Each structure stands twice: as structure tokens, then as C-alpha cells.
Amino acid sequence: MSVCGLAEPARCLVPQVGETEKNRWLVGTYARANNKVYLIDYNEDDDLVTSTEYNHNSRVSFIATGSNKNLIITGHDDKATLWAMNETELESISQLPDTYKIKGCAWSNNGKQVIGYGNETMELFNLDKSMAFLQPQQKISCPEQGINAVQWNPHDDKQIGIAANTAIYEIDLRSGQVWGVSFNKYHDQLLLSCSSDCQVNLQSVVSVSSALLHESVFSPGQEEEK
């Protein structure tokens, strides 16, 4: 069994999500000085662990990786920075606004959006086509303070899950409003909803990742065919 040691203490260890052919992880150190981000590679065939060091000017409190293996976000000094990873160094691309203390970030499944969150604030950012800037898109409201974790639904890029205090919330990021919901008194797992995007959705709520059972789309004023 191979072992990889670090010269400094670390607070975060995450897989390199965008790397699908190799076993790779990223580790960020949390020391008083000389902090680094390590890219750790494990070769199963040779049972060999190797690492690449990247200098980082502050303590690394979290690392977020997405579908693009060359882009990472690190948390430091209650802020967050988007970096491009090349062979020898981290290149700073963009920094999230520091109007609140950032506790973490989460990439969307397609790698085109990022959510940054603090104790009571969440904000959605779009990554521009040149991958050179994170553009603020919208603020996201959460019913609870004390946000501890945010995760995109792997089945739907329009939904996120939030852990806040003792509750779990699922939030739809679309700008439309939900106008009505209805339960079926004969089937305790069915939920019907309608919204301002002209959709009527029938869902099974036996699990939070369940797919639509039926979806109807029609224009305002147009009756749905029976």
C-alpha cells in the first residue's frame, strides 16, 4: 500500500471530478505560511502515488472541482478564487465578490455555473464562454441561516440541495414562480405542481431525485388536452 505524506496540515481533500481516466485528488494545506495545493495521482497498476505541488498564497479552507479538470476554486481568508491549473502553477482567473464570508462553492454538473455560499447568503455565477470570468447571476434565498453545505442535483441542473442547521432544503433555481401544489389523497407519494413557466408537473416524492412522471407544457390561456 502506498502512502503520501504532506509537510503541512491540511483541511480539505476532494477528487478531481473532471479527470475520468486517472485516480486523482486535490489537497489544500492550512498552515501559517508556505501553503500549497497538491495534485495527487494514484497509479493502480504500479501501486504508486505521486504528487504535483502548486504554491498558494493563503490557507486553503476548501477546494471545489467541476467537469473541467483544469479549473478549480479555492477558499481562503473567507474569500474564493477561480484558478486555472497548468503544469507548474495556479493562474488566478477570477475572484468571487467578498461582500460576505464565503464558506464553500459548488460547481454545476455541466461546469458552466458556480454557487458560492456563506452562513446566510447564496449567489449563482455563470462562467463566461472564454472561461475567464465568473459573472454574478442571481442571489438565492434560503429559509434558514447557518448554511453548511450546497450540492447540485446530479439529475437536474436547475435544482440544488442545501443543508442548513437541522433542515434540508431543495431549491429550484428557475426564475419562475410556483403557483400551486396539490397532493393526491389516495396516493401519498404523488405531488402535482404548476408554475409561471406554463408547466404542470406530476412527480413521485418517494425520493428527492425522482424523475417527472408526467409533464404538460402549454401556453397561457390554452387548456390542456384531456
One Martini backbone bead per residue (centre of mass of N, CA, C, O) as a GRO file, in nm:
protein
  226
    1MET     BB    1   0.094   0.037   0.024
    2SER     BB    2   0.052   0.365  -0.041
    3VAL     BB    3   0.205   0.679   0.073
    4CYS     BB    4   0.106   1.025   0.142
    5GLY     BB    5   0.286   1.304   0.242
    6LEU     BB    6   0.274   1.605   0.442
    7ALA     BB    7   0.423   1.901   0.562
    8GLU     BB    8   0.126   2.000   0.611
    9PRO     BB    9  -0.164   2.080   0.710
   10ALA     BB   10  -0.505   1.972   0.636
   11ARG     BB   11  -0.866   2.038   0.534
   12CYS     BB   12  -0.871   1.927   0.225
   13LEU     BB   13  -1.038   1.662   0.021
   14VAL     BB   14  -1.061   1.607  -0.337
   15PRO     BB   15  -1.178   1.522  -0.627
   16GLN     BB   16  -1.111   1.507  -0.974
   17VAL     BB   17  -1.384   1.516  -1.155
   18GLY     BB   18  -1.274   1.565  -1.463
   19GLU     BB   19  -1.113   1.301  -1.409
   20THR     BB   20  -1.166   0.980  -1.586
   21GLU     BB   21  -0.868   0.811  -1.611
   22LYS     BB   22  -0.778   0.902  -1.322
   23ASN     BB   23  -0.646   0.900  -0.989
   24ARG     BB   24  -0.754   1.207  -0.841
   25TRP     BB   25  -0.642   1.463  -0.607
   26LEU     BB   26  -0.708   1.738  -0.378
   27VAL     BB   27  -0.490   1.939  -0.166
   28GLY     BB   28  -0.511   2.167   0.116
   29THR     BB   29  -0.337   2.375   0.306
   30TYR     BB   30  -0.318   2.480   0.681
   31ALA     BB   31  -0.099   2.726   0.728
   32ARG     BB   32   0.091   2.999   0.806
   33ALA     BB   33   0.283   2.898   0.566
   34ASN     BB   34   0.347   2.767   0.266
   35ASN     BB   35   0.113   2.705   0.082
   36LYS     BB   36  -0.070   2.428  -0.081
   37VAL     BB   37  -0.146   2.246  -0.380
   38TYR     BB   38  -0.230   1.906  -0.431
   39LEU     BB   39  -0.166   1.667  -0.687
   40ILE     BB   40  -0.293   1.342  -0.671
   41ASP     BB   41  -0.154   1.029  -0.792
   42TYR     BB   42  -0.293   0.701  -0.872
   43ASN     BB   43  -0.137   0.392  -0.953
   44GLU     BB   44  -0.266   0.082  -0.975
   45ASP     BB   45  -0.058  -0.095  -1.125
   46ASP     BB   46   0.198   0.021  -0.930
   47ASP     BB   47   0.129   0.138  -0.657
   48LEU     BB   48   0.146   0.470  -0.711
   49VAL     BB   49   0.240   0.784  -0.560
   50THR     BB   50   0.188   1.115  -0.679
   51SER     BB   51   0.296   1.472  -0.686
   52THR     BB   52   0.179   1.813  -0.726
   53GLU     BB   53   0.288   2.144  -0.679
   54TYR     BB   54   0.108   2.441  -0.554
   55ASN     BB   55   0.113   2.755  -0.494
   56HIS     BB   56  -0.030   2.926  -0.198
   57ASN     BB   57  -0.096   3.235  -0.029
   58SER     BB   58  -0.307   3.065   0.147
   59ARG     BB   59  -0.523   2.924   0.327
   60VAL     BB   60  -0.704   2.620   0.274
   61SER     BB   61  -1.052   2.555   0.322
   62PHE     BB   62  -1.130   2.493   0.010
   63ILE     BB   63  -1.234   2.270  -0.266
   64ALA     BB   64  -1.350   2.306  -0.611
   65THR     BB   65  -1.477   2.077  -0.852
   66GLY     BB   66  -1.523   1.996  -1.201
   67SER     BB   67  -1.556   1.906  -1.534
   68ASN     BB   68  -1.304   2.087  -1.540
   69LYS     BB   69  -0.981   1.990  -1.462
   70ASN     BB   70  -0.841   2.296  -1.491
   71LEU     BB   71  -1.057   2.385  -1.270
   72ILE     BB   72  -1.055   2.580  -0.964
   73ILE     BB   73  -1.166   2.632  -0.622
   74THR     BB   74  -1.063   2.844  -0.357
   75GLY     BB   75  -1.047   2.884  -0.008
   76HIS     BB   76  -0.971   3.214   0.145
   77ASP     BB   77  -1.013   3.447   0.372
   78ASP     BB   78  -1.331   3.433   0.305
   79LYS     BB   79  -1.271   3.347   0.009
   80ALA     BB   80  -1.274   3.317  -0.366
   81THR     BB   81  -1.092   3.135  -0.629
   82LEU     BB   82  -1.023   3.114  -0.967
   83TRP     BB   83  -0.844   2.849  -1.133
   84ALA     BB   84  -0.569   2.758  -1.338
   85MET     BB   85  -0.420   2.453  -1.432
   86ASN     BB   86  -0.098   2.379  -1.474
   87GLU     BB   87   0.210   2.227  -1.458
   88THR     BB   88   0.330   2.464  -1.228
   89GLU     BB   89   0.062   2.654  -1.186
   90LEU     BB   90  -0.151   2.901  -1.061
   91GLU     BB   91  -0.414   3.080  -1.232
   92SER     BB   92  -0.571   3.366  -1.197
   93ILE     BB   93  -0.908   3.459  -1.293
   94SER     BB   94  -1.120   3.480  -1.041
   95GLN     BB   95  -1.324   3.664  -0.800
   96LEU     BB   96  -1.529   3.657  -0.559
   97PRO     BB   97  -1.725   3.834  -0.390
   98ASP     BB   98  -1.656   4.007  -0.058
   99THR     BB   99  -1.954   4.063   0.092
  100TYR     BB  100  -1.895   3.774   0.212
  101LYS     BB  101  -1.847   3.482   0.381
  102ILE     BB  102  -1.694   3.212   0.236
  103LYS     BB  103  -1.751   2.853   0.275
  104GLY     BB  104  -1.841   2.773  -0.032
  105CYS     BB  105  -1.852   2.562  -0.334
  106ALA     BB  106  -2.048   2.482  -0.644
  107TRP     BB  107  -2.074   2.287  -0.915
  108SER     BB  108  -2.204   2.220  -1.191
  109ASN     BB  109  -2.240   1.956  -1.402
  110ASN     BB  110  -2.140   2.139  -1.668
  111GLY     BB  111  -1.940   2.383  -1.562
  112LYS     BB  112  -2.112   2.684  -1.593
  113GLN     BB  113  -2.165   2.689  -1.276
  114VAL     BB  114  -2.175   2.874  -0.956
  115ILE     BB  115  -2.187   2.834  -0.599
  116GLY     BB  116  -2.189   3.068  -0.341
  117TYR     BB  117  -2.141   3.043   0.026
  118GLY     BB  118  -2.268   3.126   0.335
  119ASN     BB  119  -2.440   3.141   0.621
  120GLU     BB  120  -2.693   3.337   0.452
  121THR     BB  121  -2.561   3.311   0.155
  122MET     BB  122  -2.643   3.300  -0.203
  123GLU     BB  123  -2.467   3.259  -0.528
  124LEU     BB  124  -2.491   3.294  -0.877
  125PHE     BB  125  -2.267   3.180  -1.141
  126ASN     BB  126  -2.121   3.253  -1.455
  127LEU     BB  127  -1.932   3.105  -1.704
  128ASP     BB  128  -1.772   3.212  -1.946
  129LYS     BB  129  -1.672   3.110  -2.260
  130SER     BB  130  -1.357   3.186  -2.189
  131MET     BB  131  -1.298   3.119  -1.885
  132ALA     BB  132  -1.244   3.437  -1.734
  133PHE     BB  133  -1.536   3.463  -1.580
  134LEU     BB  134  -1.750   3.544  -1.303
  135GLN     BB  135  -2.095   3.596  -1.333
  136PRO     BB  136  -2.333   3.744  -1.180
  137GLN     BB  137  -2.684   3.637  -1.147
  138GLN     BB  138  -2.796   3.543  -0.843
  139LYS     BB  139  -2.983   3.543  -0.566
  140ILE     BB  140  -3.034   3.311  -0.289
  141SER     BB  141  -3.283   3.188  -0.098
  142CYS     BB  142  -3.300   3.096   0.254
  143PRO     BB  143  -3.490   2.998   0.526
  144GLU     BB  144  -3.201   2.953   0.650
  145GLN     BB  145  -2.953   2.964   0.858
  146GLY     BB  146  -2.661   2.796   0.854
  147ILE     BB  147  -2.492   2.715   0.610
  148ASN     BB  148  -2.307   2.403   0.519
  149ALA     BB  149  -2.438   2.299   0.233
  150VAL     BB  150  -2.395   2.248  -0.131
  151GLN     BB  151  -2.587   2.072  -0.395
  152TRP     BB  152  -2.619   1.937  -0.690
  153ASN     BB  153  -2.833   1.788  -0.895
  154PRO     BB  154  -2.741   1.521  -1.103
  155HIS     BB  155  -3.041   1.528  -1.262
  156ASP     BB  156  -3.057   1.862  -1.213
  157ASP     BB  157  -2.951   2.194  -1.290
  158LYS     BB  158  -3.213   2.341  -1.133
  159GLN     BB  159  -3.108   2.190  -0.866
  160ILE     BB  160  -3.071   2.219  -0.505
  161GLY     BB  161  -2.899   2.132  -0.209
  162ILE     BB  162  -2.956   2.209   0.149
  163ALA     BB  163  -2.767   2.264   0.448
  164ALA     BB  164  -2.950   2.387   0.747
  165ASN     BB  165  -2.887   2.301   1.025
  166THR     BB  166  -3.178   2.081   1.068
  167ALA     BB  167  -3.208   2.116   0.749
  168ILE     BB  168  -3.353   2.030   0.424
  169TYR     BB  169  -3.319   2.168   0.092
  170GLU     BB  170  -3.504   2.228  -0.214
  171ILE     BB  171  -3.403   2.421  -0.504
  172ASP     BB  172  -3.530   2.619  -0.759
  173LEU     BB  173  -3.357   2.826  -1.004
  174ARG     BB  174  -3.585   2.927  -1.133
  175SER     BB  175  -3.764   3.231  -1.188
  176GLY     BB  176  -4.015   3.109  -1.153
  177GLN     BB  177  -4.335   3.053  -1.018
  178VAL     BB  178  -4.513   2.880  -0.782
  179TRP     BB  179  -4.872   2.848  -0.774
  180GLY     BB  180  -4.912   2.525  -0.719
  181VAL     BB  181  -5.026   2.255  -0.499
  182SER     BB  182  -5.095   1.886  -0.500
  183PHE     BB  183  -5.241   1.623  -0.338
  184ASN     BB  184  -5.305   1.276  -0.322
  185LYS     BB  185  -5.522   1.102  -0.112
  186TYR     BB  186  -5.457   0.804  -0.255
  187HIS     BB  187  -5.143   0.910  -0.303
  188ASP     BB  188  -4.860   0.974  -0.102
  189GLN     BB  189  -4.637   1.016  -0.368
  190LEU     BB  190  -4.803   1.250  -0.501
  191LEU     BB  191  -4.722   1.553  -0.700
  192LEU     BB  192  -4.872   1.865  -0.793
  193SER     BB  193  -4.756   2.124  -1.025
  194CYS     BB  194  -4.752   2.485  -1.083
  195SER     BB  195  -4.630   2.747  -1.315
  196SER     BB  196  -4.492   3.029  -1.493
  197ASP     BB  197  -4.377   2.809  -1.724
  198CYS     BB  198  -4.626   2.634  -1.824
  199GLN     BB  199  -4.622   2.395  -1.603
  200VAL     BB  200  -4.714   2.050  -1.537
  201ASN     BB  201  -4.626   1.848  -1.251
  202LEU     BB  202  -4.567   1.499  -1.201
  203GLN     BB  203  -4.465   1.355  -0.887
  204SER     BB  204  -4.240   1.155  -0.710
  205VAL     BB  205  -4.168   1.161  -0.341
  206VAL     BB  206  -3.989   0.910  -0.255
  207SER     BB  207  -3.757   1.089  -0.396
  208VAL     BB  208  -3.549   1.362  -0.471
  209SER     BB  209  -3.460   1.217  -0.770
  210SER     BB  210  -3.714   1.201  -0.911
  211ALA     BB  211  -3.887   1.175  -1.186
  212LEU     BB  212  -4.100   1.256  -1.408
  213LEU     BB  213  -4.419   1.133  -1.490
  214HIS     BB  214  -4.545   1.422  -1.584
  215GLU     BB  215  -4.562   1.664  -1.863
  216SER     BB  216  -4.702   1.993  -1.914
  217VAL     BB  217  -4.719   2.214  -2.205
  218PHE     BB  218  -4.851   2.552  -2.215
  219SER     BB  219  -5.020   2.820  -2.296
  220PRO     BB  220  -5.156   3.091  -2.204
  221GLY     BB  221  -5.508   3.006  -2.214
  222GLN     BB  222  -5.448   2.707  -2.265
  223GLU     BB  223  -5.585   2.405  -2.278
  224GLU     BB  224  -5.557   2.098  -2.178
  225GLU     BB  225  -5.549   1.795  -2.294
  226LYS     BB  226  -5.754   1.496  -2.218
   0.00000   0.00000   0.00000
